CSV table of C-alpha atoms and ligand atoms in Angstrom, one decimal:
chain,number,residue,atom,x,y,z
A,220,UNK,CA,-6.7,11.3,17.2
A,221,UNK,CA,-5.4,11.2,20.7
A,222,UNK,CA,-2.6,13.1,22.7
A,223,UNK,CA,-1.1,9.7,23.5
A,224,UNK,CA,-0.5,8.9,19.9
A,225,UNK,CA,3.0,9.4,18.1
A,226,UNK,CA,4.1,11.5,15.8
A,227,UNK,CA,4.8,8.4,13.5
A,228,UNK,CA,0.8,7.5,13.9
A,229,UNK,CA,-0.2,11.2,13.4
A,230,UNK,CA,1.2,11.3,10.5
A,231,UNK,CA,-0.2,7.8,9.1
A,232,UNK,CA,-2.4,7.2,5.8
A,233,UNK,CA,-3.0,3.6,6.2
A,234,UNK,CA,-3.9,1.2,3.8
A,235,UNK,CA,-7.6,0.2,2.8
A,236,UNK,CA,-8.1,-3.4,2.1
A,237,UNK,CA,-10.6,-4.5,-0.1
A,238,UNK,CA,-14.1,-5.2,1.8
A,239,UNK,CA,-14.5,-8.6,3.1
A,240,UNK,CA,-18.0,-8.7,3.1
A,241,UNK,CA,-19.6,-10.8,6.2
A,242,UNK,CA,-22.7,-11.3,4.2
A,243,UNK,CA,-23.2,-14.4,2.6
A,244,UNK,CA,-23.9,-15.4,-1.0
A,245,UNK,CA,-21.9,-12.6,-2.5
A,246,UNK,CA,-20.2,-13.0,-5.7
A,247,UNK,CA,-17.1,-11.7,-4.1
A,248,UNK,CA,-14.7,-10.2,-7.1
A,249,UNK,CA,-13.0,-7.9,-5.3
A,250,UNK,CA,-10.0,-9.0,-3.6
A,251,UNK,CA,-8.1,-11.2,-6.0
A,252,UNK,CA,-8.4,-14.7,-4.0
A,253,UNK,CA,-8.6,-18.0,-5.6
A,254,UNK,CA,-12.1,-19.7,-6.4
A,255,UNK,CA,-10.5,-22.9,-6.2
A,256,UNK,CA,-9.8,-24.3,-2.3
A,257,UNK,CA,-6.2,-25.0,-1.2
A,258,UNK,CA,-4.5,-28.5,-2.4
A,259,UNK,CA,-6.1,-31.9,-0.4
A,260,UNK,CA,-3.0,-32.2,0.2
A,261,UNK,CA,-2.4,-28.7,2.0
A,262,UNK,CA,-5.7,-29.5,4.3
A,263,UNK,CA,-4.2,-32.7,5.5
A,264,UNK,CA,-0.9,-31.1,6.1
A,265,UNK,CA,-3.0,-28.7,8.8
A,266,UNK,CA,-4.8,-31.1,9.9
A,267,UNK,CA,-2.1,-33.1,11.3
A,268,UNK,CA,-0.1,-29.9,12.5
A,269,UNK,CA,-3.4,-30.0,14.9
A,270,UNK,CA,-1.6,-31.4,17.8
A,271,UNK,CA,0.2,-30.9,21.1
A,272,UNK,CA,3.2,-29.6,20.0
A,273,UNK,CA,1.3,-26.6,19.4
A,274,UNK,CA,2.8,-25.5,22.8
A,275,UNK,CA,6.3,-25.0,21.4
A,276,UNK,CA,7.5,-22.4,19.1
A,277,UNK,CA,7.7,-23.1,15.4
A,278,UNK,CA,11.1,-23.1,13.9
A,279,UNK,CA,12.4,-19.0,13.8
A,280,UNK,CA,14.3,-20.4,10.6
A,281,UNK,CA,11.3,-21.8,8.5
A,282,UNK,CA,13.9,-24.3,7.3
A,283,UNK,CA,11.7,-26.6,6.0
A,284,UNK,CA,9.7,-23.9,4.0
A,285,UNK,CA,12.8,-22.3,2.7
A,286,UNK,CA,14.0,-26.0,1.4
A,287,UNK,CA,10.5,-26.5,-0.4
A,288,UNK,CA,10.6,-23.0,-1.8
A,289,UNK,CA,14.6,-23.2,-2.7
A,290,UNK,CA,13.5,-26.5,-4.9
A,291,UNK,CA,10.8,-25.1,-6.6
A,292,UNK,CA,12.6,-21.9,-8.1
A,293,UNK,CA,16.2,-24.5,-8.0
A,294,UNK,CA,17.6,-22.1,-5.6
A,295,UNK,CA,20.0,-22.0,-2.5
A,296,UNK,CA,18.1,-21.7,0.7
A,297,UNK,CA,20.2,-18.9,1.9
A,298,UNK,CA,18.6,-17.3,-1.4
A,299,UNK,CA,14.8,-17.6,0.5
A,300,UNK,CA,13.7,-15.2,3.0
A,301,UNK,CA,9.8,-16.1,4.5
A,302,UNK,CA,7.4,-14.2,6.1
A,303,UNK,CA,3.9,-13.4,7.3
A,304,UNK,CA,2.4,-12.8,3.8
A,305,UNK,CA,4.6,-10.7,1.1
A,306,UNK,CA,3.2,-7.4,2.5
A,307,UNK,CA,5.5,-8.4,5.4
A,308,UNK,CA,8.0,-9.0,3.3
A,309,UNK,CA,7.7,-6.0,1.4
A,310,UNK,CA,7.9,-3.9,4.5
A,311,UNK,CA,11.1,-5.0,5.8
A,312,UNK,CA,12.2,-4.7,2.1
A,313,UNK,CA,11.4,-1.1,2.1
A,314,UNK,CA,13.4,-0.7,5.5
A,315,UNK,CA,16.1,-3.2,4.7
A,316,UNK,CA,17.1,-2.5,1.3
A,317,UNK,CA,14.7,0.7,-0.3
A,318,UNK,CA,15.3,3.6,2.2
A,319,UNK,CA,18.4,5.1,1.0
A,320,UNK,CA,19.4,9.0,0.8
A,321,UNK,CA,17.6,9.1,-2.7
A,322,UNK,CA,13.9,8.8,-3.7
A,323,UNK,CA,13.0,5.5,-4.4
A,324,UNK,CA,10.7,5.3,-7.6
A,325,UNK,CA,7.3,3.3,-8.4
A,326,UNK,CA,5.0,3.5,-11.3
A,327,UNK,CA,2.2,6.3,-10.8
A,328,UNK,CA,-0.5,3.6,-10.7
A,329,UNK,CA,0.3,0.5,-8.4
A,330,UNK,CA,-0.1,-0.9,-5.0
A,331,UNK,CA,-0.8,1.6,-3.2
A,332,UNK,CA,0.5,-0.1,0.0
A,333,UNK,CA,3.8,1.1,-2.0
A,334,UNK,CA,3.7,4.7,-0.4
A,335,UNK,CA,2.0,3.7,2.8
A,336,UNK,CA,5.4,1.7,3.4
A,337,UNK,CA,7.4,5.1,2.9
A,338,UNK,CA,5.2,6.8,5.2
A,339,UNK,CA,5.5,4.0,7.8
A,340,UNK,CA,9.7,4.0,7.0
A,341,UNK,CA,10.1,8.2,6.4
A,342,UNK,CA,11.1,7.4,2.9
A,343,UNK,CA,11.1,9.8,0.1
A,344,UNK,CA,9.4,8.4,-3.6
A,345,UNK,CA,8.8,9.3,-6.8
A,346,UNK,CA,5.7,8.1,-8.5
A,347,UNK,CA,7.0,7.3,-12.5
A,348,UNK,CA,4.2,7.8,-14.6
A,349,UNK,CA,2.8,4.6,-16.8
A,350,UNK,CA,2.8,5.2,-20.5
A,351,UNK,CA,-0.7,5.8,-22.1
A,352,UNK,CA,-1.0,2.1,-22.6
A,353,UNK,CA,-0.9,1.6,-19.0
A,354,UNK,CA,2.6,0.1,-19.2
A,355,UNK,CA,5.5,0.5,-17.2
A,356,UNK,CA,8.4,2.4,-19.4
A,357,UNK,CA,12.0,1.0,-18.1
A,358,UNK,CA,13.8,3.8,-19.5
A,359,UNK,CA,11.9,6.3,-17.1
A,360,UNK,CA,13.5,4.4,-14.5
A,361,UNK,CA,17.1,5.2,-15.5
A,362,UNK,CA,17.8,7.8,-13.0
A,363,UNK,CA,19.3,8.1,-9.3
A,364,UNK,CA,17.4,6.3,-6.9
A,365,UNK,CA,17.7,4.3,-3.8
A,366,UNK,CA,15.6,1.5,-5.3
A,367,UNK,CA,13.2,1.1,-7.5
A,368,UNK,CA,9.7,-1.4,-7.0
A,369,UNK,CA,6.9,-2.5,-9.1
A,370,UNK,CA,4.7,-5.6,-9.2
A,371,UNK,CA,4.7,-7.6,-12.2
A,372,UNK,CA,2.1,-7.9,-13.2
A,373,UNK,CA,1.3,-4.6,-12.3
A,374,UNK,CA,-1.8,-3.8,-10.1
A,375,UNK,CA,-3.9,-2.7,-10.0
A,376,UNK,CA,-3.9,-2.7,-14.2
A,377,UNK,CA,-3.2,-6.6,-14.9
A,378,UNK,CA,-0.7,-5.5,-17.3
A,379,UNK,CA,2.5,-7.3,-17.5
A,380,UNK,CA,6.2,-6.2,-18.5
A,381,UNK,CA,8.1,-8.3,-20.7
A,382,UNK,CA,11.0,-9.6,-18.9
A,383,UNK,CA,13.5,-8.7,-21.6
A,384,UNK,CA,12.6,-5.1,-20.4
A,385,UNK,CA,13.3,-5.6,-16.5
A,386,UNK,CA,16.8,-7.5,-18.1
A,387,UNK,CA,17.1,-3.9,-19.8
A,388,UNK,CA,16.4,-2.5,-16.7
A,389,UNK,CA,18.8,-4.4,-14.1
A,390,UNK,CA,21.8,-3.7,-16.6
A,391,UNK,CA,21.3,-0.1,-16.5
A,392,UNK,CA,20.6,0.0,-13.0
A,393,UNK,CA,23.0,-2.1,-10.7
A,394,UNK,CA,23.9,0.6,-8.0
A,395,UNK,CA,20.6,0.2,-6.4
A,396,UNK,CA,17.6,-2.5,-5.0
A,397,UNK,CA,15.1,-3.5,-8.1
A,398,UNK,CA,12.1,-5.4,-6.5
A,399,UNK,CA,9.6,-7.1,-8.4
A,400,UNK,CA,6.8,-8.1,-6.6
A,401,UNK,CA,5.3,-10.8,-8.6
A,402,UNK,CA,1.8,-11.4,-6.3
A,403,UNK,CA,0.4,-12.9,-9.5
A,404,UNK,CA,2.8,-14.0,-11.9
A,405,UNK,CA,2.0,-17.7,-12.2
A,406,UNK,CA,-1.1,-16.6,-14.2
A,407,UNK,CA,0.4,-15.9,-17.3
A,408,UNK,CA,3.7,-13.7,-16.9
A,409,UNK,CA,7.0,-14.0,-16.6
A,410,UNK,CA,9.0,-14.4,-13.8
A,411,UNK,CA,12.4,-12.7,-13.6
A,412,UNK,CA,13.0,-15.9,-10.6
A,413,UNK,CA,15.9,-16.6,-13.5
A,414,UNK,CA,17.4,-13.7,-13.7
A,415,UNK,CA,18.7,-13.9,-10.0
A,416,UNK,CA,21.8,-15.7,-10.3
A,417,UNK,CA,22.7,-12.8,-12.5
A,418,UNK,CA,22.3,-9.7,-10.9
A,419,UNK,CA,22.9,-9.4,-7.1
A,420,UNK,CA,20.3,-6.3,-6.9
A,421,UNK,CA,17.6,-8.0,-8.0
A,422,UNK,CA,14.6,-9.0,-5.3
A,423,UNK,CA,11.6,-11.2,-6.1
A,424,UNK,CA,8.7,-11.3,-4.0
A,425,UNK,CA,5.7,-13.9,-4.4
A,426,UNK,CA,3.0,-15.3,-2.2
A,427,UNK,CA,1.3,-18.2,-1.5
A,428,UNK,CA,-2.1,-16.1,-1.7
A,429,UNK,CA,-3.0,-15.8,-5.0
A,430,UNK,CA,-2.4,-18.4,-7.1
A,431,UNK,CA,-2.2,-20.9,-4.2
A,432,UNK,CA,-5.3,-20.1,-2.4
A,433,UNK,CA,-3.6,-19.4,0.7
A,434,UNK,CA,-4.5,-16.0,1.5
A,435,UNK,CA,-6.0,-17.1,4.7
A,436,UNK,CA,-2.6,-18.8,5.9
A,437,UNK,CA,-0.4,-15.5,5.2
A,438,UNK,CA,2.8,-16.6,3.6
A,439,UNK,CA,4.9,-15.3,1.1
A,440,UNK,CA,8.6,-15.1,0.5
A,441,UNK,CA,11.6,-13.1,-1.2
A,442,UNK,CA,14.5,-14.5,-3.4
A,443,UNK,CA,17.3,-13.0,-4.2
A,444,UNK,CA,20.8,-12.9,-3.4
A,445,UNK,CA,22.2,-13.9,-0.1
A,446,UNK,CA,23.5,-10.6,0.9
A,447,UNK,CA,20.0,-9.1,0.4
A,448,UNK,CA,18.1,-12.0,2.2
A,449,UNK,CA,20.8,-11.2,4.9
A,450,UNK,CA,19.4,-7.7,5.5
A,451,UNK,CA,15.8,-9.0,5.5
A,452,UNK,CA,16.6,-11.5,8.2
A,453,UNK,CA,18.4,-8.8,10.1
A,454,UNK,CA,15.1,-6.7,10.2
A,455,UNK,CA,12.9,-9.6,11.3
A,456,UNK,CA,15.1,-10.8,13.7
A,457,UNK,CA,14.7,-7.1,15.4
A,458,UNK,CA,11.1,-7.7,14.7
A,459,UNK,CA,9.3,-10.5,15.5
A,460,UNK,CA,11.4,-14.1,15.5
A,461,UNK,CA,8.4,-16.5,14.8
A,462,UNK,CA,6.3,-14.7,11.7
A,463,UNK,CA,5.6,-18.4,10.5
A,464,UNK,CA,3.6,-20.3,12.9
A,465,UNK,CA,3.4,-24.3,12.7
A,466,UNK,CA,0.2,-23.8,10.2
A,467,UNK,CA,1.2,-21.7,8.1
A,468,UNK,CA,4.9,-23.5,7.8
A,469,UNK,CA,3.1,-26.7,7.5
A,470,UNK,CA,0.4,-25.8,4.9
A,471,UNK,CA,2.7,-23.8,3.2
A,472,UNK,CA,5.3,-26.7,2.2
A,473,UNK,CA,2.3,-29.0,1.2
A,474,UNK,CA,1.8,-26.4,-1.2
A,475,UNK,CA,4.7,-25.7,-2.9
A,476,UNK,CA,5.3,-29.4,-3.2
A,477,UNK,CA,2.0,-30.2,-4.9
A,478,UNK,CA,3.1,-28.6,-8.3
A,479,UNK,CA,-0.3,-30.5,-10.0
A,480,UNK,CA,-2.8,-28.9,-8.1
A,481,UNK,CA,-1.0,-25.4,-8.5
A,482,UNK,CA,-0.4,-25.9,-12.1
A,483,UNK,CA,-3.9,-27.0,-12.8
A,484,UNK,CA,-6.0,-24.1,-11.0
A,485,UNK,CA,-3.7,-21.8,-12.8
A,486,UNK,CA,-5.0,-23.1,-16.0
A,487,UNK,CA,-8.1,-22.9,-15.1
A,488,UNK,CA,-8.1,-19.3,-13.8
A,489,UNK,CA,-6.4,-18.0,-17.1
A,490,UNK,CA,-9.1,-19.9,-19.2
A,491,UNK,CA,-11.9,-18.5,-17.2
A,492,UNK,CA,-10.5,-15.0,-17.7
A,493,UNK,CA,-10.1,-15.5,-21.6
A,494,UNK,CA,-13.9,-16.1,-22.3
A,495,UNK,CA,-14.6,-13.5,-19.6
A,496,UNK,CA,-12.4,-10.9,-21.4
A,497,UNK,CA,-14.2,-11.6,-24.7
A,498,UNK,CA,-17.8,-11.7,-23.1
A,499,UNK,CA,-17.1,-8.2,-21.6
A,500,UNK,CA,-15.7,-6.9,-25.2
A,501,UNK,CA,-19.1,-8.0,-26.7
A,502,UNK,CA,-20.8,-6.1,-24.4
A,503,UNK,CA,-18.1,-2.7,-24.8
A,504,UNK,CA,-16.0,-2.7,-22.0
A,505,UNK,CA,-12.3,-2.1,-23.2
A,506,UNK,CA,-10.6,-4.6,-21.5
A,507,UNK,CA,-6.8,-3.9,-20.4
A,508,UNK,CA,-4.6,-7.3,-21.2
A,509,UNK,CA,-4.1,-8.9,-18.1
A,510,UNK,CA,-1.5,-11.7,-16.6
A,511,UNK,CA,-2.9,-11.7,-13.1
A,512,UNK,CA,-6.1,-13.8,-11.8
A,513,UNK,CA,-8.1,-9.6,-12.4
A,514,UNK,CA,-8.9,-7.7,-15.4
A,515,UNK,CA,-9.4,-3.7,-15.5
A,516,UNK,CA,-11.6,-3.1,-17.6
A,517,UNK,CA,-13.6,0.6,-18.7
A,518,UNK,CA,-17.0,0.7,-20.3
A,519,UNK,CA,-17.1,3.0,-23.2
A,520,UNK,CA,-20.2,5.1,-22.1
A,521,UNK,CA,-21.0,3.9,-18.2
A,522,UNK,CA,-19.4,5.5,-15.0
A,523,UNK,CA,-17.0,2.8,-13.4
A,524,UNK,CA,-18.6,4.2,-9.9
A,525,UNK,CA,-22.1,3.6,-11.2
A,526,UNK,CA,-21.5,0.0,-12.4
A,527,UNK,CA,-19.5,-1.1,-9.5
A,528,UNK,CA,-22.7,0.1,-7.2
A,529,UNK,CA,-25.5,-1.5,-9.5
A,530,UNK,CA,-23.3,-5.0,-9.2
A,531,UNK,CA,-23.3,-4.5,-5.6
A,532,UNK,CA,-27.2,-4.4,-5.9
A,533,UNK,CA,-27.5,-7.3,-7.5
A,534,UNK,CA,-25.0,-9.4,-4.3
A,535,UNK,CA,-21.6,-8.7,-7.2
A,536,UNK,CA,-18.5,-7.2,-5.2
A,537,UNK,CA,-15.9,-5.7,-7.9
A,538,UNK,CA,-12.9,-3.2,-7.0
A,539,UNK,CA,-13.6,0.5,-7.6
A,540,UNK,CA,-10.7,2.7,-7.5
A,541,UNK,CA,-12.0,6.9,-7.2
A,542,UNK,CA,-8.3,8.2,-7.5
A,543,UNK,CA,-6.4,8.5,-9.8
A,544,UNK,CA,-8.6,10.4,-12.0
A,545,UNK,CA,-6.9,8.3,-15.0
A,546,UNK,CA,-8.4,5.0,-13.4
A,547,UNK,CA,-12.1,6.6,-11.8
A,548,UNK,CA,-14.2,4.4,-15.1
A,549,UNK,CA,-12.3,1.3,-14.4
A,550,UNK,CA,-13.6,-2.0,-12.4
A,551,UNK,CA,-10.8,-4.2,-11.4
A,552,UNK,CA,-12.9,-7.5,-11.6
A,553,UNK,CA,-10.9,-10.9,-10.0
A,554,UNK,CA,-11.6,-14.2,-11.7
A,555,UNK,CA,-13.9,-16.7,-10.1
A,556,UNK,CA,-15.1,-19.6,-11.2
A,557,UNK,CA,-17.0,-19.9,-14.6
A,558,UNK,CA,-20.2,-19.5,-12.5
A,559,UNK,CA,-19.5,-16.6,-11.3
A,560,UNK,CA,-18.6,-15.7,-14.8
A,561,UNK,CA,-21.2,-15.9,-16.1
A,562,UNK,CA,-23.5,-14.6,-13.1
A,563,UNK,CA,-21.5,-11.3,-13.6
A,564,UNK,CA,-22.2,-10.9,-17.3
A,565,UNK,CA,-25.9,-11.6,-17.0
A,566,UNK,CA,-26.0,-8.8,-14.3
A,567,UNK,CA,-23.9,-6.7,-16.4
A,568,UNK,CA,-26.4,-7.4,-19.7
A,569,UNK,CA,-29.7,-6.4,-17.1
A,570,UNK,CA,-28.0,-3.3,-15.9
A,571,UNK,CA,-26.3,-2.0,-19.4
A,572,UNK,CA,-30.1,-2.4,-21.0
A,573,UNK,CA,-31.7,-0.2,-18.7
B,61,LIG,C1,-2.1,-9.4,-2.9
B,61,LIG,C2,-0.8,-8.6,-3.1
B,61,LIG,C3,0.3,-8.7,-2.3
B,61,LIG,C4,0.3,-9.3,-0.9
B,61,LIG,O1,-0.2,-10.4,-0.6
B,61,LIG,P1,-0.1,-11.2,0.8
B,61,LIG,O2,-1.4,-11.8,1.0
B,61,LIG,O3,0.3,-10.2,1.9
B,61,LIG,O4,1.0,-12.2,0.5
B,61,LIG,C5,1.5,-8.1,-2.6
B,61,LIG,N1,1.6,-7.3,-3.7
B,61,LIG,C6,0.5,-7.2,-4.5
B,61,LIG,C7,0.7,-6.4,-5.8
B,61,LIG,C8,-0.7,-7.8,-4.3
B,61,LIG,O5,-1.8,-7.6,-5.0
């Protein structure tokens, strides 16, 4: 604290990141990144953006990301907005489109960069409690608002919504913002990507971190309806008019483009996390269902603090959340490789026996 700070920065509760470790040889399961590199075909892409005309500004439009991202989802690219990773994105969302006269409601358990934003932006929330299934219940959501957002899958749970129930939820709902913040979606939920042509409230938010491999190269995007990309743009442009720099545009198209590569680390990751979900049943975690590259999972007798510490002992980083109470036994674990895997049960098996 110092008398030259703001009363904005007084008041801050920032958000805590999961560790990055600079040890090496850590089984590192704690922040939800790929195991699997970027595509070949992304490396090349950076390594040939390597060059003089590093000197000039990238493009403040990202047209050529917006056109790659527009043809994946078959959009318009006045549907795409692009920024410096979707927490970006989700901050000018909440000041763009979320901060209205009325609260704006998330679940109870979720990102918790969520309420950091409505600190950052002075806006008032309600926290919507999740069912005792950790689910999100739509109809909970059917009250005034100036927005509503939740991630889909949810985090830091795993758990996904059907999308018939945000359908449910957009027609009941049109006089405010609905974002969906779908951070992990390509590993086994639905998108509501479809759904956009259809209701002009509706915001989708992905990255390229997860199940791209590209947190390093922060991208991520919004799509939605132009109107609503308008606003975003507005708040950038009063922000900062090069987010993407030549990298990160460059890297970022190779990616969307290489729809093999994407398709088959997805596969791979959801396969992984199948044997991994049964192998932690056997030895009794309860396991929520997940459709994200991370499980949450509760042993039925062992303190979640206890076991996250002894897999730190043995070089295994998992998430640990202390608050809410409701959530203190859980480990969210992220997916590796089927190495890792299996190095995490073993450690699990030595450190349940004792
Ligand atoms: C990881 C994550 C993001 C943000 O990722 P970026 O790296 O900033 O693109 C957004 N929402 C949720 C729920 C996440 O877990």
């Amino acid at each position: 604290m110092s008398k030259f700070w703001s009363d904005v920065v007084r008041g801050l509760t920032p958000y805590v990141p999961g560790e990055q470790p600079k040890l090496n040889n850590l089984i590192k399961l704690n922040t939800n990144e790929n195991p699997y590199g970027p595509s070949p075909k992304v490396i090349a892409a950076l390594q040939a953006e390597a060059a003089d005309t590093l000197r000039l500004y990238p493009d403040p439009n990202s047209d050529k990301l917006k056109a790659a991202i527009s043809e994946y989802h078959g959009l318009q690219a006045n549907q795409v907005f692009v920024g410096n990773g979707s927490d970006e994105v989700l901050a000018h969302a909440f000041q763009a489109l979320l901060k209205h006269g009325r609260p704006l409601l998330f679940p109870d358990i979720t990102y918790s960069f969520y309420p950091v934003y409505c600190g950052l932006y002075d806006i008032e929330f309600e926290a919507v409690p999740l069912n005792v299934n950790f689910e999100i219940e739509v109809k909970e959501y059917d009250r005034p608002n100036g927005g509503i957002i939740f991630p889909n899958p949810n985090a830091p749970t795993g758990v996904p919504l059907a999308l018939a129930e945000i359908e449910k939820l957009l027609k009941v709902n049109t006089e405010s913002v609905v974002v969906i913040d779908e951070a992990y979606v390509d590993f086994g939920t639905e998108s509501a990507v479809n759904l956009i042509n259809t209701y002009p409230n509706l915001l989708v938010v992905q990255t390229l971190s997860k199940a791209r491999s590209l947190a390093g190269l922060r991208v991520g995007y919004a799509l939605g309806h132009q109107d609503l990309i308008e606003a975003l743009i507005r708040v950038k442009d009063s922000f900062n008019s090069y987010p993407i720099d030549r990298f990160a545009e460059a890297g970022a198209v190779a990616a969307m483009q290489d729809k093999a590569y994407f398709e088959e680390t997805c596969k791979k990751v959801i396969a992984t996390r199948n044997v991994l979900v049964r192998d932690l049943q056997a030895l009794d975690f309860e396991v929520l269902p997940s459709g994200a590259n991370f499980i949450f999972a509760k042993h039925k007798t062992r303190a979640g603090s206890e076991l996250a510490a002894k897999l730190r002992e043995q070089s295994i980083v998992v998430r640990h959340f202390k608050n809410p109470t409701r959530i203190a036994n859980y480990l969210r674990i992220t997916i590796g490789t089927d190495t890792q895997s299996k190095q995490l049960v073993a450690a699990l098996n030595v450190i349940l026996k004792r």
